Coordinates of C-alpha atoms in Angstrom, one line a residue:
M1 CA 144.4 -7.3 92.6
K2 CA 148.1 -7.8 93.6
T3 CA 147.5 -7.3 97.0
Y4 CA 145.4 -9.6 96.7
I5 CA 147.8 -12.8 95.2
Y6 CA 151.0 -11.3 97.7
K7 CA 147.5 -12.4 100.6
I8 CA 148.0 -15.5 99.0
I9 CA 151.4 -15.9 97.9
T10 CA 152.1 -15.0 101.7
L11 CA 149.1 -17.6 103.4
V12 CA 151.3 -20.1 101.5
I13 CA 154.1 -20.1 103.1
L14 CA 153.4 -18.5 106.4
T15 CA 150.7 -21.5 107.0
A16 CA 153.6 -24.3 105.6
G17 CA 156.1 -23.0 108.4
I18 CA 153.6 -22.7 111.1
S19 CA 152.4 -26.4 110.2
I20 CA 155.5 -28.1 109.3
A21 CA 157.4 -25.8 112.5
Q22 CA 158.8 -29.0 114.6
N23 CA 160.8 -31.5 112.5
K24 CA 159.0 -35.6 113.8
T25 CA 161.6 -37.6 112.1
G26 CA 159.1 -40.4 111.1
T27 CA 156.6 -40.3 113.0
T28 CA 153.2 -39.3 110.4
I29 CA 150.9 -42.0 109.4
G30 CA 149.6 -41.6 105.3
Q31 CA 152.8 -42.6 104.0
F32 CA 151.7 -43.5 101.1
L33 CA 150.4 -39.6 100.4
K34 CA 154.6 -39.2 99.1
I35 CA 154.2 -41.7 96.7
E36 CA 154.9 -39.2 93.8
P37 CA 152.0 -40.9 90.7
S38 CA 152.8 -39.6 87.9
A39 CA 155.4 -40.9 85.5
R40 CA 156.2 -38.4 83.5
I41 CA 157.2 -36.2 86.2
S42 CA 159.0 -38.6 88.7
A43 CA 161.7 -38.9 86.0
L44 CA 162.2 -35.1 86.9
G45 CA 163.4 -36.1 90.3
N46 CA 159.8 -35.4 91.4
A47 CA 160.4 -31.5 90.8
G48 CA 156.5 -30.7 89.9
S49 CA 156.1 -27.7 92.3
S50 CA 155.4 -24.9 89.2
M51 CA 154.3 -28.1 86.3
S52 CA 150.9 -27.8 84.2
G53 CA 149.0 -29.1 81.3
E54 CA 148.2 -32.5 82.7
A55 CA 146.2 -33.8 85.3
A56 CA 148.7 -35.5 87.3
A57 CA 150.7 -32.3 88.2
V58 CA 147.7 -32.3 90.4
F59 CA 149.8 -34.1 92.8
F60 CA 152.5 -31.7 93.6
N61 CA 150.1 -28.6 93.0
P62 CA 146.3 -27.9 92.4
A63 CA 147.3 -24.5 90.8
G64 CA 148.5 -26.4 87.5
L65 CA 145.3 -27.6 86.8
G66 CA 144.5 -23.3 86.0
R67 CA 147.0 -23.8 83.3
M68 CA 144.7 -27.3 81.6
K69 CA 143.2 -27.6 78.6
G70 CA 140.2 -29.8 77.3
I71 CA 139.6 -32.5 78.9
D72 CA 142.9 -35.3 80.9
M73 CA 142.4 -39.0 81.3
Q74 CA 145.9 -40.5 83.3
F75 CA 146.4 -43.5 84.8
T76 CA 149.7 -44.7 86.4
Y77 CA 150.9 -48.6 88.0
N78 CA 153.4 -48.1 90.5
Q79 CA 155.7 -51.3 90.7
W80 CA 156.4 -50.5 94.5
L81 CA 159.4 -51.3 96.8
A82 CA 158.6 -54.2 99.1
D83 CA 156.5 -55.5 95.4
I84 CA 153.9 -53.4 97.3
M85 CA 152.1 -52.4 94.9
Y86 CA 150.0 -49.3 93.7
N87 CA 147.7 -47.1 91.4
Y88 CA 146.7 -44.1 90.7
A89 CA 144.2 -42.7 88.4
V90 CA 143.3 -38.3 87.6
V91 CA 140.1 -37.1 85.0
A92 CA 140.2 -33.6 85.0
V93 CA 138.1 -31.2 83.4
N94 CA 138.2 -27.5 81.9
L95 CA 135.5 -25.2 82.4
T96 CA 136.6 -22.8 80.7
E97 CA 136.0 -19.4 82.6
I98 CA 135.1 -20.8 85.9
G99 CA 138.8 -23.0 86.7
T100 CA 139.3 -27.0 85.7
I101 CA 138.0 -29.2 88.2
A102 CA 139.8 -32.8 88.9
L103 CA 139.0 -35.9 90.8
Q104 CA 141.6 -38.1 92.0
L105 CA 141.6 -41.9 93.8
T106 CA 144.6 -43.6 95.1
S107 CA 145.4 -46.8 96.3
L108 CA 148.0 -48.8 97.8
N109 CA 148.0 -52.8 98.5
S110 CA 150.7 -54.9 100.3
G111 CA 149.5 -58.3 99.7
E112 CA 149.1 -60.9 102.8
I113 CA 151.7 -60.8 104.9
D114 CA 151.6 -64.2 107.5
V115 CA 150.4 -63.0 111.4
T116 CA 153.4 -63.9 113.5
T117 CA 153.1 -63.6 117.4
V118 CA 155.5 -63.7 120.2
E119 CA 154.7 -67.4 121.2
Q120 CA 154.1 -68.2 117.4
P121 CA 157.0 -66.0 115.3
R122 CA 156.7 -68.7 112.6
G123 CA 153.2 -67.8 111.8
T124 CA 150.1 -68.5 112.8
G125 CA 148.2 -69.6 110.0
E126 CA 146.6 -66.1 109.3
R127 CA 147.2 -64.1 106.9
Y128 CA 146.3 -59.9 107.0
T129 CA 146.4 -57.3 104.8
V130 CA 148.0 -53.6 105.0
T131 CA 145.9 -51.1 102.9
N132 CA 145.1 -47.5 101.8
F133 CA 143.2 -45.3 100.4
A134 CA 142.9 -41.6 98.9
L135 CA 140.4 -40.0 97.6
G136 CA 140.7 -36.1 96.0
L137 CA 138.6 -33.6 94.4
S138 CA 140.8 -30.4 93.4
Y139 CA 140.2 -26.9 92.0
G140 CA 142.0 -24.6 90.2
M141 CA 141.9 -20.8 88.6
M142 CA 143.5 -18.5 86.7
L143 CA 143.0 -15.3 89.1
T144 CA 145.3 -13.5 86.0
D145 CA 146.9 -14.4 82.4
R146 CA 149.8 -15.0 85.4
V147 CA 148.4 -16.1 88.4
S148 CA 147.3 -18.9 88.8
V149 CA 145.6 -21.1 92.6
G150 CA 144.0 -24.5 93.7
A151 CA 142.8 -26.4 96.1
T152 CA 142.6 -30.2 96.9
L153 CA 140.2 -31.5 100.0
N154 CA 141.1 -35.5 100.3
Y155 CA 139.6 -38.4 101.7
V156 CA 142.3 -40.1 103.5
N157 CA 141.8 -44.0 104.7
E158 CA 144.7 -47.0 105.7
T159 CA 143.6 -50.2 106.9
I160 CA 145.5 -52.9 109.2
W161 CA 144.3 -56.1 109.7
H162 CA 141.0 -55.2 111.4
S163 CA 142.2 -51.8 112.6
S164 CA 142.0 -48.2 110.5
L165 CA 142.2 -44.9 110.6
S166 CA 140.7 -42.5 109.1
T167 CA 140.9 -38.3 108.7
F168 CA 140.6 -35.4 105.4
G169 CA 144.1 -33.6 104.2
L170 CA 144.3 -30.5 102.1
N171 CA 146.2 -29.6 99.7
F172 CA 146.5 -25.7 98.3
G173 CA 148.8 -24.0 96.3
V174 CA 149.8 -21.1 93.7
Q175 CA 152.0 -20.7 90.1
Y176 CA 153.5 -17.9 89.3
E177 CA 154.6 -17.2 85.1
V178 CA 156.9 -14.4 84.4
Y179 CA 156.2 -14.4 80.9
E180 CA 153.9 -16.4 78.2
N181 CA 156.4 -19.8 77.7
G182 CA 159.1 -18.4 79.8
P183 CA 159.7 -19.6 83.5
R184 CA 157.5 -20.3 86.4
F185 CA 157.3 -19.2 90.3
G186 CA 154.9 -22.4 92.5
A187 CA 154.5 -22.9 95.9
S188 CA 151.9 -25.4 97.5
V189 CA 151.2 -27.6 100.7
S190 CA 150.3 -30.1 101.1
N191 CA 148.2 -33.2 103.2
F192 CA 147.7 -30.2 105.9
G193 CA 145.1 -31.7 107.6
P194 CA 144.1 -32.9 111.6
S195 CA 145.9 -35.6 113.2
A196 CA 144.1 -39.6 113.0
K197 CA 144.6 -42.9 115.7
Y198 CA 144.3 -46.2 114.8
N199 CA 140.9 -47.8 115.8
G200 CA 139.4 -51.6 115.7
R201 CA 139.5 -55.0 117.3
D202 CA 143.6 -55.9 117.2
L203 CA 143.5 -53.1 119.5
Y204 CA 140.7 -55.6 122.3
I205 CA 142.5 -57.4 124.5
D206 CA 141.6 -59.5 127.7
F207 CA 144.1 -57.3 131.2
D208 CA 144.9 -59.6 134.3
F209 CA 144.9 -56.2 136.7
D210 CA 147.5 -58.1 138.4
P211 CA 148.6 -60.7 137.4
K212 CA 149.4 -62.8 141.2
K213 CA 146.8 -63.7 142.7
Y214 CA 144.3 -66.0 142.4
G215 CA 140.6 -65.7 141.9
D216 CA 139.7 -61.9 140.4
N217 CA 138.5 -61.4 136.7
D218 CA 141.4 -62.0 134.8
K219 CA 140.3 -61.2 132.0
L220 CA 138.5 -57.4 132.0
P221 CA 137.6 -56.9 127.9
S222 CA 139.8 -53.8 127.8
E223 CA 141.5 -51.6 124.6
L224 CA 145.3 -50.6 123.9
R225 CA 145.2 -47.1 123.4
T226 CA 147.3 -45.5 120.7
E227 CA 148.6 -42.1 119.9
E228 CA 147.8 -39.5 116.7
Y229 CA 150.3 -38.8 114.3
S230 CA 150.0 -36.4 111.8
L231 CA 150.4 -36.1 107.6
P232 CA 152.9 -36.0 106.3
T233 CA 152.2 -32.1 105.6
T234 CA 155.4 -30.9 102.8
F235 CA 155.7 -27.5 102.0
R236 CA 157.2 -27.0 98.5
A237 CA 158.8 -24.0 96.0
G238 CA 160.2 -24.5 93.2
V239 CA 160.3 -23.7 89.0
I240 CA 160.9 -24.4 85.6
F241 CA 162.9 -22.6 83.0
P242 CA 161.5 -24.4 79.6
F243 CA 164.6 -22.8 76.4
N244 CA 162.3 -23.5 72.1
F245 CA 165.8 -23.9 70.2
D246 CA 162.9 -23.7 67.5
D247 CA 158.6 -25.8 67.3
Q248 CA 160.5 -28.9 67.1
Y249 CA 163.4 -29.5 69.9
K250 CA 162.8 -28.4 73.2
L251 CA 164.5 -28.4 77.5
L252 CA 162.4 -28.0 80.3
V253 CA 164.7 -27.7 83.6
S254 CA 163.2 -28.1 86.8
A255 CA 164.0 -27.6 90.7
D256 CA 161.4 -27.9 94.0
A257 CA 163.4 -27.4 97.1
L258 CA 161.1 -30.0 99.8
H259 CA 160.5 -29.0 103.9
P260 CA 158.6 -31.5 105.6
N261 CA 157.6 -32.0 108.6
D262 CA 158.9 -35.6 109.2
N263 CA 162.2 -35.1 107.4
E264 CA 165.3 -32.9 107.0
E265 CA 164.8 -30.7 104.2
S266 CA 165.7 -31.9 100.6
I267 CA 166.4 -30.8 97.2
N268 CA 164.8 -32.4 93.1
L269 CA 166.0 -31.5 90.5
G270 CA 165.1 -32.3 87.0
A271 CA 165.8 -32.0 83.2
E272 CA 163.7 -33.1 80.5
M273 CA 164.2 -33.1 76.2
Q274 CA 162.1 -33.2 73.9
F275 CA 161.9 -33.9 70.0
L276 CA 159.5 -33.5 67.1
K277 CA 156.9 -32.9 69.9
T278 CA 156.1 -36.5 70.1
F279 CA 159.4 -38.7 71.7
A280 CA 161.0 -37.2 75.6
I281 CA 163.6 -38.2 77.4
R282 CA 164.1 -37.1 80.6
G283 CA 165.9 -37.6 84.0
G284 CA 166.8 -36.5 87.5
Y285 CA 168.0 -36.0 90.8
R286 CA 165.6 -36.2 94.3
N287 CA 166.6 -35.6 98.0
L288 CA 169.3 -33.9 97.3
F289 CA 170.8 -33.1 100.6
L290 CA 169.3 -35.5 103.0
P291 CA 170.4 -37.0 104.8
D292 CA 170.8 -41.2 105.0
L293 CA 169.8 -41.5 101.2
E294 CA 169.4 -44.8 99.2
G295 CA 169.1 -44.1 95.3
G296 CA 167.9 -41.3 94.0
L297 CA 168.6 -40.5 90.1
T298 CA 165.7 -40.7 88.1
L299 CA 165.3 -42.0 84.4
G300 CA 162.1 -41.5 82.0
A301 CA 160.9 -40.7 79.3
G302 CA 157.5 -40.6 77.3
I303 CA 155.9 -40.6 74.1
D304 CA 153.1 -37.8 72.7
L305 CA 150.7 -39.2 70.1
R306 CA 148.4 -37.0 67.8
V307 CA 145.4 -39.2 67.8
L308 CA 143.7 -37.3 64.1
S309 CA 143.0 -33.6 65.5
S310 CA 140.8 -33.7 68.8
Y311 CA 143.2 -35.7 71.3
S312 CA 146.3 -36.5 72.0
L313 CA 147.6 -40.5 73.7
R314 CA 150.2 -40.1 75.9
F315 CA 152.4 -43.0 77.6
D316 CA 155.6 -42.4 80.1
Y317 CA 157.9 -44.6 81.7
A318 CA 159.9 -43.3 84.4
W319 CA 163.0 -45.8 86.9
S320 CA 164.0 -44.0 90.1
D321 CA 166.6 -45.8 92.0
Y322 CA 165.5 -46.5 96.4
G323 CA 169.7 -47.5 96.9
R324 CA 169.2 -50.8 99.0
L325 CA 165.5 -50.5 99.3
N326 CA 166.1 -51.6 95.5
N327 CA 164.0 -49.8 92.5
A328 CA 160.1 -48.8 91.7
H329 CA 159.1 -48.3 88.4
R330 CA 156.2 -46.2 87.4
V331 CA 153.5 -46.4 84.4
S332 CA 151.4 -43.7 83.4
V333 CA 149.0 -43.4 80.8
A334 CA 146.5 -40.9 79.9
V335 CA 144.7 -39.4 77.3
N336 CA 144.2 -35.9 76.6
L337 CA 140.8 -34.0 74.2

């Protein structure tokens, strides 16, 4: 069993190294797949590769599903940059000895944008929208009482006016808990999959082979060729340290190292203080050591209400600083049965 576990961990690390060997800054599609959905983990500086216990942790590492109990449902509303609307919903169901499955839906909408051209820079009177959509199916399980693994298959679609692209992405990861309720290490790869390119009638044009020649066909039906781009593949590795002062107070410290294929390496840090098993305050810093970083500070709070003895209702809020791009606000509501 130990040999099997080591093989899984090695596969995660080696696959990340192969898929992210080249730096392609700013040349990936599916940028909305990098927006963190969990208000709780966002307030922790996005340091979530070792997190578990809530359905939205599957975004950072699907191996976290292995430790989840019962049924967890979560919805996140994100007031994203430039008034862009971002929503995320996930439902995870633990099947006892079999493991945990989860279904997640991510959507992003730019709102209406004026169509402009070289001839009409003030607008043509038409309007268009940019919509992004991802549907994911996840599975996580415990290999041993200390090691969990998980994977997510995502269908990804992006649409800009009348042109769109579709592809699939795979997330997979592993977590190792040193001892029960002790430090936990995690590693994951997100958005590993084939490249894709845009297609659609917005790329259709009438082409004149020789504009200086008269009498020929100056409206040849043609199509602009677009390049293929990869998904924003990211390798995460991190650790969390829980400190239990007594039954009523708990401190959690989390850290992640990130290696993306479309930017430089960086580090995320976060801490959470829990009071009376009900209230929590959080703070963190994302993308430490990233060149030309805009902002980075994250803050948040949460409340966990126990309703009867059968389920809980959680509310979480996160504020993230993006410098000159202003701030982002996330609100998550979750129910655990």
